[in-house]
Amino acid sequence: MNPSSSTSASPAANAAPEGRPLVTPRVLTLVFIVALALAWGWLPEFTVSVLSNIGLYALVAVGLVLLTGVGGMTSFGQAAFVGMGAYATAWICTSPTAAGWLGGIAGSALVPWLGLLLGLVLTFALAWALGAVTLKLSGHYLPLCTIAWGLSLYFLLGNMEFLGGQTGITGIPPLVVAGVSFATPRMLGVVIWAVLLLALWAMHNLLDSREGRAIRALKGGRLMAESMGVDTARHRIKLFVLAALLAAISGWLYAHMQRFVNPTPFNLNIGIEMLFMAVVGGAGHLWGAVLGATLITLLKEKLQDVLPALLGTSGNFEVVVFGLLMLFVLQRFADGLWPTIARLARRWVREVPRAAGAGPAASTTAQLAQRAVPAAGTLLLQADGVSKRFGGLVANNDISMTLKAGEVHALIGPNGAGKSTFFNMISGVDDPTTGEVRLVGQAMSGKPSRAFASLGLGRTFQHVRLLGQRSVVENVALGAHLRAKRGWLAAMLRLDRAEEAALMAEARRQIERCGLGAHADTPAASLSLGQQRVVEIARALAGQPSVLLLDEPAAGLRHLEKRALSELLAQLRAEGLGILVVEHDMEFVMNLADRITVLEFGTVIATGTPAEVQANPRVLEAYLGGADDELLEDAR
Ligand code: ADP
Ligand code: MG
């Protein structure tokens, strides 16, 4: 398995067991909600308050599942955002000036809602600012930074006079809606769980959308996503802000449940616990957040009872036991508990696969953006004296070449000649040290790869870059990212269905065209490496490119598959695409290419038609080390 497809699912794990499932996850979710609603009025006071706490934690953990499990960013500082939400409403509801003044204008029942608004606005601004600074950091620096600002915010809350210092703020009023007071946990718990379920629904919708596919690519697929036109830096910040907002809402509800706030519940410890919840529950799964919040909240209750009796009241042993448990869970269940539970339940609970082509709400259709096909012979891509140095190594040395609409141009040369490096230069993945690249007439120096994508450049990677656990059709749909425009909010509210149906239909069309129709709904990682390369071609085609860059597309394909690929590329050429292909299979290249450029040690040593190149003594000498017969025999 190649290392670049970040997650690899074994085919066996994904194969559905025999027989039909008894229920779908949707039905099970409804049963859960109805059961909870029916039981709510009868549960003991204590249970209700524990459940309310679970709901509050789960709301934060949902954000962390998105951020950490899906987006690949770890935050230990989430409790600080909960604190912002709580303190904002606490201050506005109790400060004599703010509450008196606002209460006079808006009526006192509305003041908590202004508190929510204030909390969200402050959190938004702060999270955006923090995100813009810290999310640029990679590796361990990001989690370390979240610890730093988690601590800072905590101390800030405790040291501000007007927020009551360490004592905090008391006398926060309950929520009152239409004359009904939500003062008791039994009343407010309904709101908490309603908000949580709403958040789960919205986040589920978000992940199941165009933007959701971009979000999933943030973890381990950023370079690829950028090449599909996704602004990954912006998506990271937005995801970070979204998680922070969920935490702030939880803080707002918390403040109106407890009716007082002090800094303690918002310290780093709690931030770490919240991350535990997301990770133990199953960091990549939204319902894992609820599971994790439930388990850890219940466990904490139990430990608080049991440990003092066992070990005395002097030490804070919970933290130790917690840490050990965390180690155990992560050892045994690296992806958290939810996937394990889901796997065990698969015999009874399973999504019935959608019929191919029948997307949701397919009755209303949307149009994807279309790109005009350039006239044959139009100059699409032009490299002028492109050089790339890696330290002392000259990987590309003064390369000039062109690609026109309606031609296949092959780039060949021995391993290490600099072909992949050149691909990166002309697709914006990396900048040339010197020289210039022009795409459809525009100078591209310093532009990111998503700018190349938006001008109509589609590409594949020599080392396949797919989201291994997502289906082929989802991977291919990511290629059409720029042809649709519905954003996060539309996705959360399910207003993107028509566009989503169009994206899915387009993805299936390209998969069909590339001969992988039978595999559209299988996880990409369960395909052979050769087929995964073809998925990459389909993904590039979904973007409706006018320039197609293929890095060793035929590697790993069987003879018939190679022939099908060759026919597909010839057809695309006839449609007016300009195709630049790096390939080692000489028969494939010689039969397909209109022009060939030969690289050796980063330098162009020959360029011309296949016949010219094959007859070029320099090529025979350099590329074949003199052994020319083989190549020429092969090609005939
Ligand atoms: P090809 O695709 O023709 O096999 P590459 O473009 O991958 O060749 O590599 C050309 C040369 O540049 C090789 O010697 C390779 O080791 C070097 N190279 C490629 N990428 C990097 C990098 N990021 N840093 C340093 N050296 C690199
Ligand atoms: Mg290469």
PDB file of C-alpha atoms in Angstrom, residues 359-566:
ATOM      1  CA  GLY A 359     -28.667  11.090  -5.437  1.00  0.00           C
ATOM      2  CA  PRO A 360     -30.853  12.776  -2.863  1.00  0.00           C
ATOM      3  CA  ALA A 361     -33.410  15.223  -4.199  1.00  0.00           C
ATOM      4  CA  ALA A 362     -32.368  14.455  -7.738  1.00  0.00           C
ATOM      5  CA  SER A 363     -35.648  15.872  -8.951  1.00  0.00           C
ATOM      6  CA  THR A 364     -34.306  19.401  -8.806  1.00  0.00           C
ATOM      7  CA  THR A 365     -31.148  19.653 -10.854  1.00  0.00           C
ATOM      8  CA  ALA A 366     -28.423  22.216 -10.664  1.00  0.00           C
ATOM      9  CA  GLN A 367     -25.896  23.123 -13.291  1.00  0.00           C
ATOM     10  CA  LEU A 368     -22.209  22.842 -12.550  1.00  0.00           C
ATOM     11  CA  ALA A 369     -19.938  25.535 -13.909  1.00  0.00           C
ATOM     12  CA  GLN A 370     -18.766  24.713 -17.433  1.00  0.00           C
ATOM     13  CA  ARG A 371     -15.475  25.654 -19.007  1.00  0.00           C
ATOM     14  CA  ALA A 372     -15.304  26.569 -22.681  1.00  0.00           C
ATOM     15  CA  VAL A 373     -13.086  24.140 -24.572  1.00  0.00           C
ATOM     16  CA  PRO A 374     -10.148  26.011 -26.147  1.00  0.00           C
ATOM     17  CA  ALA A 375      -9.729  25.799 -29.920  1.00  0.00           C
ATOM     18  CA  ALA A 376      -7.305  23.146 -31.136  1.00  0.00           C
ATOM     19  CA  GLY A 377      -3.772  24.484 -31.312  1.00  0.00           C
ATOM     20  CA  THR A 378      -4.281  27.150 -28.609  1.00  0.00           C
ATOM     21  CA  LEU A 379      -1.188  27.540 -26.505  1.00  0.00           C
ATOM     22  CA  LEU A 380      -2.251  26.303 -23.066  1.00  0.00           C
ATOM     23  CA  LEU A 381       0.884  25.880 -21.060  1.00  0.00           C
ATOM     24  CA  GLN A 382       4.277  27.390 -21.516  1.00  0.00           C
ATOM     25  CA  ALA A 383       7.406  26.854 -19.446  1.00  0.00           C
ATOM     26  CA  ASP A 384      10.234  29.313 -20.032  1.00  0.00           C
ATOM     27  CA  GLY A 385      13.674  28.476 -18.713  1.00  0.00           C
ATOM     28  CA  VAL A 386      12.335  26.686 -15.641  1.00  0.00           C
ATOM     29  CA  SER A 387      15.031  25.626 -13.178  1.00  0.00           C
ATOM     30  CA  LYS A 388      14.675  24.058  -9.768  1.00  0.00           C
ATOM     31  CA  ARG A 389      17.480  23.542  -7.288  1.00  0.00           C
ATOM     32  CA  PHE A 390      17.258  21.498  -4.123  1.00  0.00           C
ATOM     33  CA  GLY A 391      20.341  22.709  -2.310  1.00  0.00           C
ATOM     34  CA  GLY A 392      23.190  21.727  -4.600  1.00  0.00           C
ATOM     35  CA  LEU A 393      21.075  19.410  -6.751  1.00  0.00           C
ATOM     36  CA  VAL A 394      19.736  20.868  -9.987  1.00  0.00           C
ATOM     37  CA  ALA A 395      16.545  18.841 -10.469  1.00  0.00           C
ATOM     38  CA  ASN A 396      15.319  20.975 -13.384  1.00  0.00           C
ATOM     39  CA  ASN A 397      17.788  22.865 -15.512  1.00  0.00           C
ATOM     40  CA  ASP A 398      16.477  25.599 -17.803  1.00  0.00           C
ATOM     41  CA  ILE A 399      13.545  23.624 -19.186  1.00  0.00           C
ATOM     42  CA  SER A 400      11.391  25.258 -21.846  1.00  0.00           C
ATOM     43  CA  MET A 401       8.424  23.542 -23.380  1.00  0.00           C
ATOM     44  CA  THR A 402       4.854  24.133 -24.524  1.00  0.00           C
ATOM     45  CA  LEU A 403       1.561  22.299 -24.489  1.00  0.00           C
ATOM     46  CA  LYS A 404      -1.204  23.037 -26.984  1.00  0.00           C
ATOM     47  CA  ALA A 405      -4.876  22.216 -26.992  1.00  0.00           C
ATOM     48  CA  GLY A 406      -5.570  18.938 -28.759  1.00  0.00           C
ATOM     49  CA  GLU A 407      -2.186  17.305 -28.319  1.00  0.00           C
ATOM     50  CA  VAL A 408      -0.555  14.683 -26.183  1.00  0.00           C
ATOM     51  CA  HIS A 409       2.924  15.708 -25.150  1.00  0.00           C
ATOM     52  CA  ALA A 410       5.003  13.070 -23.401  1.00  0.00           C
ATOM     53  CA  LEU A 411       7.805  13.794 -20.989  1.00  0.00           C
ATOM     54  CA  ILE A 412      10.203  10.894 -20.706  1.00  0.00           C
ATOM     55  CA  GLY A 413      13.542  10.244 -19.098  1.00  0.00           C
ATOM     56  CA  PRO A 414      15.203   7.878 -16.645  1.00  0.00           C
ATOM     57  CA  ASN A 415      14.288   7.808 -12.967  1.00  0.00           C
ATOM     58  CA  GLY A 416      15.470  10.903 -11.186  1.00  0.00           C
ATOM     59  CA  ALA A 417      15.600  12.941 -14.407  1.00  0.00           C
ATOM     60  CA  GLY A 418      13.353  15.584 -12.849  1.00  0.00           C
ATOM     61  CA  LYS A 419       9.984  14.806 -14.455  1.00  0.00           C
ATOM     62  CA  SER A 420       7.899  14.876 -11.279  1.00  0.00           C
ATOM     63  CA  THR A 421       9.718  17.987 -10.123  1.00  0.00           C
ATOM     64  CA  PHE A 422       8.819  19.654 -13.406  1.00  0.00           C
ATOM     65  CA  PHE A 423       5.185  18.638 -12.920  1.00  0.00           C
ATOM     66  CA  ASN A 424       5.230  20.365  -9.570  1.00  0.00           C
ATOM     67  CA  MET A 425       6.694  23.501 -11.173  1.00  0.00           C
ATOM     68  CA  ILE A 426       3.988  23.723 -13.800  1.00  0.00           C
ATOM     69  CA  SER A 427       1.101  22.942 -11.456  1.00  0.00           C
ATOM     70  CA  GLY A 428       1.923  25.379  -8.670  1.00  0.00           C
ATOM     71  CA  VAL A 429       2.796  22.752  -6.071  1.00  0.00           C
ATOM     72  CA  ASP A 430       6.264  24.258  -5.880  1.00  0.00           C
ATOM     73  CA  ASP A 431       7.868  27.419  -7.253  1.00  0.00           C
ATOM     74  CA  PRO A 432      10.672  27.330  -9.811  1.00  0.00           C
ATOM     75  CA  THR A 433      13.979  28.709  -8.556  1.00  0.00           C
ATOM     76  CA  THR A 434      14.182  30.662 -11.798  1.00  0.00           C
ATOM     77  CA  GLY A 435      12.126  30.785 -14.975  1.00  0.00           C
ATOM     78  CA  GLU A 436       8.478  31.360 -15.659  1.00  0.00           C
ATOM     79  CA  VAL A 437       5.342  29.313 -16.186  1.00  0.00           C
ATOM     80  CA  ARG A 438       2.373  30.654 -18.139  1.00  0.00           C
ATOM     81  CA  LEU A 439      -1.014  28.987 -18.090  1.00  0.00           C
ATOM     82  CA  VAL A 440      -3.584  30.044 -20.705  1.00  0.00           C
ATOM     83  CA  GLY A 441      -1.570  33.219 -21.187  1.00  0.00           C
ATOM     84  CA  GLN A 442      -1.283  34.165 -17.518  1.00  0.00           C
ATOM     85  CA  ALA A 443       2.000  34.462 -15.640  1.00  0.00           C
ATOM     86  CA  MET A 444       1.773  32.054 -12.705  1.00  0.00           C
ATOM     87  CA  SER A 445       4.850  32.926 -10.619  1.00  0.00           C
ATOM     88  CA  GLY A 446       4.161  32.637  -6.921  1.00  0.00           C
ATOM     89  CA  LYS A 447       0.565  31.480  -7.368  1.00  0.00           C
ATOM     90  CA  PRO A 448      -0.727  28.517  -5.368  1.00  0.00           C
ATOM     91  CA  SER A 449      -1.771  25.303  -7.062  1.00  0.00           C
ATOM     92  CA  ARG A 450      -5.462  26.094  -6.555  1.00  0.00           C
ATOM     93  CA  ALA A 451      -4.995  29.077  -8.897  1.00  0.00           C
ATOM     94  CA  PHE A 452      -3.733  26.643 -11.535  1.00  0.00           C
ATOM     95  CA  ALA A 453      -6.776  24.472 -10.916  1.00  0.00           C
ATOM     96  CA  SER A 454      -9.159  27.370 -11.347  1.00  0.00           C
ATOM     97  CA  LEU A 455      -7.563  28.162 -14.717  1.00  0.00           C
ATOM     98  CA  GLY A 456      -8.315  24.646 -15.895  1.00  0.00           C
ATOM     99  CA  LEU A 457      -5.342  22.523 -14.929  1.00  0.00           C
ATOM    100  CA  GLY A 458      -6.092  19.020 -13.702  1.00  0.00           C
ATOM    101  CA  ARG A 459      -3.441  16.600 -12.550  1.00  0.00           C
ATOM    102  CA  THR A 460      -2.679  13.210 -11.077  1.00  0.00           C
ATOM    103  CA  PHE A 461       0.155  12.304  -8.741  1.00  0.00           C
ATOM    104  CA  GLN A 462       2.906   9.770  -9.229  1.00  0.00           C
ATOM    105  CA  HIS A 463       2.328   8.599  -5.667  1.00  0.00           C
ATOM    106  CA  VAL A 464      -1.438   8.253  -5.540  1.00  0.00           C
ATOM    107  CA  ARG A 465      -3.138  10.776  -3.278  1.00  0.00           C
ATOM    108  CA  LEU A 466      -6.634   9.618  -2.459  1.00  0.00           C
ATOM    109  CA  LEU A 467      -8.747   9.643   0.683  1.00  0.00           C
ATOM    110  CA  GLY A 468      -8.444   5.899   1.158  1.00  0.00           C
ATOM    111  CA  GLN A 469     -11.460   5.312   3.360  1.00  0.00           C
ATOM    112  CA  ARG A 470     -13.836   7.422   1.332  1.00  0.00           C
ATOM    113  CA  SER A 471     -15.622   5.959  -1.645  1.00  0.00           C
ATOM    114  CA  VAL A 472     -14.340   6.346  -5.169  1.00  0.00           C
ATOM    115  CA  VAL A 473     -17.245   8.624  -6.073  1.00  0.00           C
ATOM    116  CA  GLU A 474     -16.507  10.956  -3.155  1.00  0.00           C
ATOM    117  CA  ASN A 475     -12.863  11.131  -4.175  1.00  0.00           C
ATOM    118  CA  VAL A 476     -13.779  11.936  -7.740  1.00  0.00           C
ATOM    119  CA  ALA A 477     -16.358  14.530  -6.689  1.00  0.00           C
ATOM    120  CA  LEU A 478     -13.597  16.422  -4.906  1.00  0.00           C
ATOM    121  CA  GLY A 479     -12.113  17.025  -8.350  1.00  0.00           C
ATOM    122  CA  ALA A 480     -15.207  19.025  -9.278  1.00  0.00           C
ATOM    123  CA  HIS A 481     -14.900  21.215  -6.189  1.00  0.00           C
ATOM    124  CA  LEU A 482     -14.459  24.449  -8.126  1.00  0.00           C
ATOM    125  CA  ARG A 483     -17.420  23.802 -10.393  1.00  0.00           C
ATOM    126  CA  ALA A 484     -19.866  24.200  -7.514  1.00  0.00           C
ATOM    127  CA  LYS A 485     -20.152  26.941  -4.959  1.00  0.00           C
ATOM    128  CA  ARG A 486     -22.467  26.101  -2.067  1.00  0.00           C
ATOM    129  CA  GLY A 487     -20.731  26.904   1.209  1.00  0.00           C
ATOM    130  CA  TRP A 488     -20.693  25.632   4.773  1.00  0.00           C
ATOM    131  CA  LEU A 489     -23.951  27.108   5.943  1.00  0.00           C
ATOM    132  CA  ALA A 490     -25.896  25.890   2.917  1.00  0.00           C
ATOM    133  CA  ALA A 491     -24.447  22.419   3.488  1.00  0.00           C
ATOM    134  CA  MET A 492     -25.363  22.381   7.182  1.00  0.00           C
ATOM    135  CA  LEU A 493     -28.927  23.367   6.368  1.00  0.00           C
ATOM    136  CA  ARG A 494     -29.195  20.898   3.478  1.00  0.00           C
ATOM    137  CA  LEU A 495     -29.734  23.699   0.956  1.00  0.00           C
ATOM    138  CA  ASP A 496     -27.074  22.214  -1.300  1.00  0.00           C
ATOM    139  CA  ARG A 497     -28.881  19.052  -2.358  1.00  0.00           C
ATOM    140  CA  ALA A 498     -29.527  19.963  -5.970  1.00  0.00           C
ATOM    141  CA  GLU A 499     -25.931  20.992  -6.480  1.00  0.00           C
ATOM    142  CA  GLU A 500     -24.720  17.928  -4.577  1.00  0.00           C
ATOM    143  CA  ALA A 501     -26.786  15.682  -6.837  1.00  0.00           C
ATOM    144  CA  ALA A 502     -25.213  17.341  -9.863  1.00  0.00           C
ATOM    145  CA  LEU A 503     -21.719  16.839  -8.414  1.00  0.00           C
ATOM    146  CA  MET A 504     -22.405  13.184  -7.696  1.00  0.00           C
ATOM    147  CA  ALA A 505     -23.846  12.643 -11.154  1.00  0.00           C
ATOM    148  CA  GLU A 506     -20.796  14.261 -12.725  1.00  0.00           C
ATOM    149  CA  ALA A 507     -18.444  12.165 -10.567  1.00  0.00           C
ATOM    150  CA  ARG A 508     -20.251   8.968 -11.578  1.00  0.00           C
ATOM    151  CA  ARG A 509     -20.133   9.991 -15.214  1.00  0.00           C
ATOM    152  CA  GLN A 510     -16.353  10.384 -15.081  1.00  0.00           C
ATOM    153  CA  ILE A 511     -15.912   7.125 -13.172  1.00  0.00           C
ATOM    154  CA  GLU A 512     -18.021   5.348 -15.760  1.00  0.00           C
ATOM    155  CA  ARG A 513     -16.008   6.912 -18.525  1.00  0.00           C
ATOM    156  CA  CYS A 514     -12.769   5.723 -16.964  1.00  0.00           C
ATOM    157  CA  GLY A 515     -14.133   2.202 -16.715  1.00  0.00           C
ATOM    158  CA  LEU A 516     -14.487   1.989 -12.944  1.00  0.00           C
ATOM    159  CA  GLY A 517     -18.270   2.097 -12.773  1.00  0.00           C
ATOM    160  CA  ALA A 518     -18.449  -1.107 -10.782  1.00  0.00           C
ATOM    161  CA  HIS A 519     -16.256   0.357  -8.047  1.00  0.00           C
ATOM    162  CA  ALA A 520     -17.885   3.763  -7.593  1.00  0.00           C
ATOM    163  CA  ASP A 521     -19.126   3.044  -4.077  1.00  0.00           C
ATOM    164  CA  THR A 522     -16.138   1.107  -2.738  1.00  0.00           C
ATOM    165  CA  PRO A 523     -13.514   2.765  -0.551  1.00  0.00           C
ATOM    166  CA  ALA A 524     -10.691   3.980  -2.756  1.00  0.00           C
ATOM    167  CA  ALA A 525      -8.027   2.144  -0.742  1.00  0.00           C
ATOM    168  CA  SER A 526      -9.547  -1.235  -1.552  1.00  0.00           C
ATOM    169  CA  LEU A 527      -8.807  -0.822  -5.260  1.00  0.00           C
ATOM    170  CA  SER A 528      -5.566  -1.991  -6.851  1.00  0.00           C
ATOM    171  CA  LEU A 529      -2.867   0.624  -7.203  1.00  0.00           C
ATOM    172  CA  GLY A 530      -3.380   0.733 -10.948  1.00  0.00           C
ATOM    173  CA  GLN A 531      -7.088   1.354 -10.496  1.00  0.00           C
ATOM    174  CA  GLN A 532      -6.349   4.031  -7.932  1.00  0.00           C
ATOM    175  CA  ARG A 533      -4.333   5.827 -10.600  1.00  0.00           C
ATOM    176  CA  VAL A 534      -7.366   5.717 -12.863  1.00  0.00           C
ATOM    177  CA  VAL A 535      -9.489   7.143 -10.025  1.00  0.00           C
ATOM    178  CA  GLU A 536      -7.061  10.045  -9.974  1.00  0.00           C
ATOM    179  CA  ILE A 537      -7.624  10.567 -13.691  1.00  0.00           C
ATOM    180  CA  ALA A 538     -11.384  10.541 -13.178  1.00  0.00           C
ATOM    181  CA  ARG A 539     -10.966  13.046 -10.352  1.00  0.00           C
ATOM    182  CA  ALA A 540      -8.927  15.331 -12.603  1.00  0.00           C
ATOM    183  CA  LEU A 541     -11.536  15.014 -15.368  1.00  0.00           C
ATOM    184  CA  ALA A 542     -14.349  15.920 -12.979  1.00  0.00           C
ATOM    185  CA  GLY A 543     -12.804  19.385 -12.843  1.00  0.00           C
ATOM    186  CA  GLN A 544     -13.352  19.707 -16.592  1.00  0.00           C
ATOM    187  CA  PRO A 545      -9.717  20.642 -17.228  1.00  0.00           C
ATOM    188  CA  SER A 546      -8.300  21.975 -20.463  1.00  0.00           C
ATOM    189  CA  VAL A 547      -4.805  20.946 -19.380  1.00  0.00           C
ATOM    190  CA  LEU A 548      -4.262  17.468 -18.010  1.00  0.00           C
ATOM    191  CA  LEU A 549      -0.999  16.458 -16.332  1.00  0.00           C
ATOM    192  CA  LEU A 550      -0.606  12.719 -15.799  1.00  0.00           C
ATOM    193  CA  ASP A 551       2.360  11.394 -13.837  1.00  0.00           C
ATOM    194  CA  GLU A 552       2.905   7.744 -14.797  1.00  0.00           C
ATOM    195  CA  PRO A 553      -0.784   6.933 -15.334  1.00  0.00           C
ATOM    196  CA  ALA A 554      -0.161   3.483 -16.808  1.00  0.00           C
ATOM    197  CA  ALA A 555       2.083   2.191 -14.019  1.00  0.00           C
ATOM    198  CA  GLY A 556       0.506  -0.882 -12.453  1.00  0.00           C
ATOM    199  CA  LEU A 557      -2.131  -1.288 -15.153  1.00  0.00           C
ATOM    200  CA  ARG A 558      -2.608  -4.552 -16.997  1.00  0.00           C
ATOM    201  CA  HIS A 559      -2.338  -4.739 -20.753  1.00  0.00           C
ATOM    202  CA  LEU A 560      -6.043  -4.318 -21.503  1.00  0.00           C
ATOM    203  CA  GLU A 561      -6.363  -1.536 -18.949  1.00  0.00           C
ATOM    204  CA  LYS A 562      -3.465   0.260 -20.591  1.00  0.00           C
ATOM    205  CA  ARG A 563      -5.176   0.015 -23.937  1.00  0.00           C
ATOM    206  CA  ALA A 564      -8.397   1.402 -22.493  1.00  0.00           C
ATOM    207  CA  LEU A 565      -6.459   4.258 -20.928  1.00  0.00           C
ATOM    208  CA  SER A 566      -4.746   4.977 -24.218  1.00  0.00           C
TER     209      SER A 566
END
